[in-house]
Amino acid sequence: MIPLEFWVALFAALVNGIPELDRMWFKVSFGLLVLLLAYRFWVAVAAPIVTSHNFVEHGGGATKRVAGKTPPPYPNGWFCVLYQWELTPGSVKTIQFMGKELVAFRGKETGVVSVLDAYCPHLGANLGISGRVKGDCLECPFHGWRYDGSGQCAHIPSQATIPAQAHTRAWPVLERNQMILVWYHVDETPPTWMPDVIDEVHSKAMRFDAKSDYLVQAHVQEIPENTADVAHLNVLHHLPWNIPIVEDHFRVDWQGWWRPGDENDPHCAHVPVTQALVLFGKQIPYMHMTTQIHLIGPGLVLYLFETPVGRMRLFETVTPAGPLLQKVSLVMFSKSWTIRWLTKWFYRGVAKTLSQDCWIWNNKTYYDKPTFSKGDRYLLTFRKWYSQFWSERSISMRDASRSGTLEW
Ligand code: FES
Ligand SMILES: [Fe+2]
């Protein structure tokens, strides 16, 4: 598509070439051109990156994965459903979460975030579709019943009494590290652990630089399992060229060590990863980086990069929308003094590697007992660690896949 700047510049040149025309036309079009170029420059250099990618539209093998010993689809734990800036006071958002429809809203008076089952107990309207925040309550768009943050109906227009059943489920919510997290447990037990506060993100000392959302058909476990799959790093995430001689002698060398948390943080795992540029079998001086990866529960993978241009943090979160449908989000924070153009350049590289993973996840099947080789030792450790997030009554993949919901 030809950019708008081209047409404005063409118009300016044309009106400038017609002596009879008022000079005002030239001045206006030239001014517009300068503004457009300034805007493009700001987007390229200074504005955060915000993108979304729907891999489901590109096919996938979700239906091929239902049979067999696929683990339960909904692990117990904290999951990121939104980031704080996506839910300003008075705003309402729908959320697909563990095969359910939820609604999130932020009160206008207290600024507190609440997450409720989305369907109104009165006649079933979706509170997230045209629902409005009134004070600290959410008003149903159909007949105006209002629900507070606990899910209790607090007001019915023109009625003094409120039926005892006028109550919708409220989910445990936590605002931490700029994320809005919702706790899921199949038995509805309260949270048994809390994600650590990362001061520099929680206090907003670090700057938000980029966010990308990905919708992927995959089992939730496959996404964090990537951190234990060291063997794929040197193959899938190779340098972006494919020239045989160059590829053989100039590459990125990845190493990783996957370690589950101890008795103080059994819901966590820690993975230092090193990357080095290697030329003719020799590591190039200064061209290496160590990344600390922390898994917190079943759906939060937090990266810490110490790069030559400053410290950066990357949050990769996965939240099951349905049995084999994952919303994966990638968010980057950096020190406020770092040049944003550089952090965005770095982010684009990281986001590209996630897209490479998404292509694999979106089309692969799940093996309960894969053919492991010696280099896959961390995968076994990971799967044992991840199994703590299922419990006796966890919904099976088979039951979740035929939950009785109808698309209509
Ligand atoms: S359906 Fe919500 S108030 Fe009637
Ligand atoms: Fe990967």
XYZ file of C-alpha atoms and ligand atoms in Angstrom:
413
model
C 0.000 0.000 0.000
C 1.307 3.442 -0.892
C 1.793 5.443 2.335
C -0.252 8.558 2.972
C 2.927 10.668 3.104
C 3.513 9.968 -0.580
C 0.126 11.387 -1.598
C 0.520 14.436 0.643
C 4.015 15.094 -0.759
C 2.683 14.684 -4.308
C -0.149 17.093 -3.570
C 2.293 19.642 -2.094
C 4.538 19.370 -5.167
C 1.603 19.792 -7.544
C 0.107 22.834 -5.832
C 3.570 24.348 -5.583
C 3.945 24.007 -9.357
C 0.734 25.920 -10.155
C 1.562 29.645 -9.833
C -2.095 30.747 -9.944
C -2.922 28.728 -6.803
C -2.902 30.297 -3.377
C 0.350 29.516 -1.469
C -1.806 28.559 1.488
C -2.457 25.135 -0.097
C 1.237 24.444 -0.283
C 1.792 25.531 3.319
C -1.075 23.364 4.613
C 0.004 20.245 2.727
C 3.663 20.741 3.635
C 2.711 21.177 7.314
C 0.634 17.990 7.142
C 3.568 16.138 5.621
C 5.867 17.238 8.460
C 3.294 16.105 11.056
C 2.856 12.726 9.369
C 6.600 12.138 9.206
C 6.985 13.164 12.864
C 4.246 10.686 13.819
C 5.904 7.870 11.844
C 9.213 8.680 13.509
C 7.611 8.633 16.968
C 5.961 5.257 16.303
C 9.209 3.790 14.976
C 11.453 5.109 17.721
C 9.520 6.080 20.826
C 6.080 4.404 20.990
C 5.690 0.980 22.620
C 5.138 -2.005 20.343
C 1.638 -3.516 20.641
C 0.754 -6.440 18.369
C -1.512 -9.476 18.320
C -1.183 -12.704 16.347
C -3.826 -15.358 15.829
C -2.093 -18.640 15.019
C -5.411 -20.503 15.190
C -6.310 -18.949 11.832
C -3.321 -20.747 10.339
C -4.592 -24.228 11.117
C -3.367 -26.483 13.850
C -3.851 -29.917 15.283
C -6.005 -29.308 18.351
C -8.524 -32.025 17.541
C -5.726 -34.531 16.979
C -4.552 -34.099 20.553
C -7.717 -34.894 22.471
C -7.323 -38.657 22.620
C -4.657 -40.424 24.631
C -3.056 -39.445 27.880
C -3.079 -35.697 27.472
C -2.790 -34.073 30.920
C -5.769 -32.119 32.285
C -6.202 -28.825 30.443
C -6.588 -26.466 33.414
C -3.771 -26.411 35.993
C -4.254 -24.824 39.426
C -2.496 -21.502 39.979
C -2.307 -17.780 39.234
C -2.794 -16.726 35.610
C -2.350 -13.340 33.974
C -5.580 -12.199 32.325
C -4.748 -8.550 31.633
C -2.113 -5.923 32.362
C -3.007 -3.003 34.625
C -2.980 -0.391 31.870
C -5.530 -2.457 29.921
C -8.176 -1.978 32.628
C -8.479 1.687 33.571
C -11.029 2.868 36.212
C -14.549 2.407 34.875
C -13.567 -0.013 32.107
C -14.925 -3.509 31.491
C -13.306 -6.430 29.641
C -14.486 -9.942 28.801
C -12.070 -12.791 29.457
C -12.077 -16.388 28.231
C -10.642 -18.361 31.122
C -10.515 -22.142 31.614
C -13.394 -22.679 29.213
C -15.520 -20.074 30.994
C -16.643 -16.592 30.127
C -15.577 -14.050 32.767
C -15.808 -10.283 33.061
C -13.198 -7.976 34.609
C -13.927 -4.408 35.681
C -12.195 -1.684 37.671
C -14.277 0.367 40.107
C -14.450 4.123 39.592
C -14.340 4.976 43.293
C -11.772 2.606 44.789
C -10.010 1.559 41.575
C -10.253 -2.064 42.734
C -10.295 -4.760 40.043
C -12.947 -7.485 40.230
C -13.420 -10.570 38.080
C -16.834 -12.247 37.960
C -18.585 -14.994 36.018
C -19.847 -13.067 33.023
C -23.437 -14.290 32.752
C -25.974 -12.287 34.726
C -27.953 -14.496 37.173
C -31.156 -12.678 36.172
C -31.694 -13.591 32.526
C -28.197 -14.500 31.356
C -26.917 -11.367 29.616
C -23.140 -11.123 29.301
C -22.049 -8.446 31.772
C -18.892 -7.842 29.744
C -20.753 -6.868 26.572
C -21.980 -3.296 27.052
C -21.980 -3.661 30.865
C -21.164 -0.345 32.595
C -19.316 0.470 35.793
C -21.415 2.460 38.267
C -19.331 3.495 41.255
C -17.686 0.221 42.269
C -20.426 -1.978 40.799
C -20.939 -3.481 37.362
C -24.353 -2.815 35.819
C -25.935 -5.403 33.530
C -26.820 -3.914 30.118
C -30.140 -5.822 29.937
C -32.249 -4.782 32.974
C -29.761 -2.786 35.015
C -29.038 -5.127 37.936
C -25.787 -4.077 39.592
C -23.135 -6.414 41.040
C -20.397 -5.491 43.482
C -16.879 -6.926 43.462
C -17.962 -9.925 45.543
C -20.492 -10.858 42.856
C -23.451 -9.903 45.060
C -26.329 -8.044 43.423
C -26.447 -4.670 45.176
C -29.208 -2.928 43.236
C -32.248 -3.755 41.098
C -34.004 -0.815 39.413
C -37.376 0.033 41.031
C -37.162 -2.849 43.517
C -36.450 -2.801 47.220
C -35.768 -6.520 47.673
C -32.971 -8.490 46.090
C -33.467 -12.245 45.494
C -31.103 -14.468 47.486
C -29.852 -16.139 44.286
C -28.872 -12.818 42.710
C -25.197 -13.575 43.044
C -22.510 -14.396 40.511
C -19.161 -16.036 41.214
C -16.270 -13.716 42.090
C -12.745 -14.982 41.348
C -9.650 -14.279 43.496
C -7.766 -11.399 41.864
C -4.282 -10.040 42.470
C -2.613 -6.976 40.963
C 1.105 -7.640 41.028
C 4.048 -6.690 38.846
C 1.647 -4.671 36.639
C -0.281 -7.858 35.877
C -3.892 -8.617 36.773
C -3.820 -12.222 37.928
C -6.724 -14.590 38.555
C -6.432 -17.670 40.764
C -7.864 -20.926 39.444
C -8.277 -24.055 41.525
C -10.595 -26.847 40.468
C -11.760 -27.270 44.093
C -12.165 -23.494 44.492
C -9.633 -23.535 47.337
C -8.061 -20.137 48.098
C -4.531 -19.350 46.861
C -1.851 -21.589 48.370
C 1.067 -19.450 47.132
C 1.630 -15.917 45.853
C 3.896 -14.713 43.042
C 6.907 -12.732 44.309
C 6.905 -8.966 43.939
C 9.480 -7.741 41.436
C 10.043 -4.263 42.847
C 11.276 -2.509 39.725
C 8.242 -3.663 37.733
C 5.660 -3.495 40.517
C 6.667 0.082 41.410
C 6.689 1.004 37.702
C 10.346 2.025 37.940
C 10.812 0.044 34.747
C 9.222 1.286 31.560
C 6.729 -0.690 29.480
C 8.168 -1.136 25.995
C 6.206 -3.786 24.165
C 3.353 -6.275 24.309
C 2.416 -9.025 21.888
C -0.523 -11.395 22.275
C -0.649 -14.783 20.597
C -3.608 -17.142 20.319
C -2.325 -20.684 19.946
C -3.898 -24.142 19.759
C -1.801 -26.145 22.171
C -1.812 -27.753 25.577
C -0.940 -25.251 28.322
C 1.973 -27.361 29.566
C 3.768 -27.161 26.217
C 4.435 -23.440 26.540
C 6.476 -23.400 29.797
C 7.958 -26.797 28.832
C 9.919 -24.864 26.221
C 12.227 -23.611 28.998
C 13.333 -27.192 29.725
C 13.808 -28.092 26.072
C 17.406 -27.003 25.651
C 17.877 -29.067 22.483
C 15.471 -26.934 20.439
C 17.325 -23.677 21.103
C 20.213 -24.247 18.712
C 17.936 -25.594 15.990
C 14.651 -23.686 15.978
C 16.106 -20.374 17.163
C 19.116 -20.293 14.863
C 20.418 -17.097 13.313
C 18.152 -15.616 10.655
C 19.984 -16.877 7.627
C 20.278 -20.155 5.890
C 23.533 -20.031 3.922
C 25.185 -23.440 4.472
C 28.816 -22.332 4.969
C 27.852 -19.368 7.153
C 25.400 -21.502 9.106
C 28.070 -24.103 9.810
C 30.647 -21.660 11.113
C 28.733 -18.744 12.589
C 25.983 -19.526 15.047
C 24.443 -18.765 18.418
C 25.388 -21.310 21.046
C 22.718 -21.786 23.727
C 23.174 -23.570 27.058
C 20.571 -23.945 29.787
C 20.248 -25.548 33.222
C 16.740 -26.274 34.509
C 16.287 -26.474 38.300
C 13.041 -26.800 40.286
C 12.548 -24.562 43.331
C 13.276 -25.859 46.831
C 10.945 -26.235 49.827
C 10.611 -22.429 50.050
C 9.338 -22.041 46.510
C 8.220 -25.438 45.200
C 5.858 -23.736 42.739
C 8.876 -22.092 41.051
C 11.707 -23.241 38.810
C 14.875 -21.428 37.801
C 16.741 -21.647 34.522
C 19.950 -19.766 33.759
C 20.534 -19.709 29.998
C 23.683 -18.527 28.238
C 23.868 -17.378 24.638
C 27.136 -16.825 22.817
C 28.019 -15.955 19.240
C 30.423 -18.565 17.906
C 32.643 -18.128 14.825
C 34.621 -21.112 13.512
C 34.060 -22.900 16.811
C 35.376 -19.994 18.917
C 33.262 -17.751 21.091
C 33.468 -14.114 19.980
C 34.643 -11.947 22.926
C 31.907 -9.815 24.569
C 29.219 -11.346 22.328
C 27.548 -13.391 25.027
C 24.651 -12.905 27.392
C 23.173 -14.679 30.403
C 19.427 -14.811 30.847
C 17.739 -15.789 34.098
C 14.390 -17.481 33.590
C 11.990 -17.951 36.487
C 8.877 -20.074 36.187
C 6.251 -19.085 38.737
C 3.415 -21.576 38.843
C 1.929 -23.125 35.725
C 1.444 -19.985 33.626
C 4.102 -17.335 34.357
C 7.576 -17.388 32.837
C 9.650 -14.319 33.722
C 12.952 -13.522 31.997
C 15.689 -11.216 33.204
C 18.171 -10.067 30.561
C 21.365 -8.253 31.474
C 22.348 -6.842 28.093
C 25.085 -4.429 27.012
C 22.352 -1.777 26.601
C 20.855 -2.306 30.060
C 18.653 -4.586 32.086
C 15.385 -5.787 30.569
C 12.597 -7.964 31.861
C 10.331 -10.038 29.714
C 7.120 -11.630 30.978
C 5.796 -14.579 29.017
C 2.426 -15.639 30.350
C 0.072 -18.379 29.233
C -3.595 -18.492 30.174
C -5.885 -21.294 28.986
C -8.949 -19.887 27.235
C -10.233 -23.377 26.437
C -9.000 -26.978 26.660
C -6.453 -26.575 23.867
C -6.570 -22.842 23.299
C -3.915 -20.667 24.921
C -3.554 -16.929 25.150
C 0.172 -16.289 25.307
C 1.360 -12.758 26.077
C 4.851 -11.347 25.822
C 5.565 -8.071 27.619
C 8.860 -6.216 27.827
C 9.995 -3.742 30.493
C 13.285 -1.860 30.519
C 15.071 0.786 32.572
C 13.629 4.188 31.790
C 16.995 5.568 30.684
C 17.552 2.904 28.009
C 17.094 4.072 24.444
C 13.718 2.736 23.447
C 14.736 2.169 19.872
C 17.334 -0.341 21.119
C 14.967 -2.145 23.490
C 12.401 -2.415 20.718
C 15.019 -3.835 18.389
C 15.966 -6.378 21.064
C 12.293 -7.180 21.687
C 11.629 -7.847 18.017
C 14.339 -10.516 18.096
C 12.804 -12.155 21.176
C 9.280 -11.954 19.755
C 10.516 -13.623 16.601
C 11.763 -16.611 18.591
C 8.355 -16.871 20.293
C 6.644 -16.871 16.894
C 8.911 -19.746 15.871
C 7.758 -21.639 18.980
C 4.105 -20.787 18.267
C 4.301 -22.401 14.824
C 5.515 -25.605 16.438
C 3.008 -25.559 19.341
C 0.102 -24.764 17.050
C 0.717 -27.838 14.905
C 2.292 -30.452 17.158
C 0.690 -33.320 19.003
C 1.246 -34.187 22.647
C 3.130 -37.340 23.643
C 2.741 -38.623 27.150
C 5.817 -40.782 26.630
C 8.055 -39.140 24.022
C 11.169 -40.816 22.661
C 13.632 -39.078 24.933
C 17.329 -38.813 24.143
C 20.158 -38.010 26.535
C 19.863 -34.289 25.823
C 16.230 -34.243 26.981
C 16.878 -34.893 30.670
C 15.347 -31.599 31.795
C 12.039 -32.423 30.101
C 11.436 -35.254 32.554
C 12.303 -32.979 35.489
C 9.967 -30.324 34.110
C 7.012 -32.682 33.670
C 7.419 -34.033 37.195
C 7.528 -30.454 38.547
C 4.537 -29.339 36.468
C 2.394 -32.255 37.667
C 2.051 -30.493 41.063
C -0.440 -28.134 39.387
C -2.962 -30.897 38.723
C -5.051 -32.274 41.545
C -7.252 -35.298 42.041
C -10.362 -33.611 40.709
C -8.703 -31.753 37.808
C -11.041 -31.846 34.826
C -9.849 -34.364 32.248
C -9.179 -33.280 28.698
C -11.989 -35.526 27.523
C -14.551 -33.937 29.877
C -13.368 -30.399 29.170
C -13.631 -31.011 25.434
C -17.262 -32.084 25.684
C -18.371 -29.681 28.385
C -21.799 -29.351 26.791
C -21.336 -25.802 25.547
C -22.885 -24.915 22.202
C -21.533 -22.474 19.654
C -24.530 -20.438 18.456
S -30.140 -10.174 32.379
Fe -28.954 -8.942 33.628
S -30.324 -7.645 34.582
Fe -31.560 -8.910 33.379
Fe 11.704 -21.671 22.108
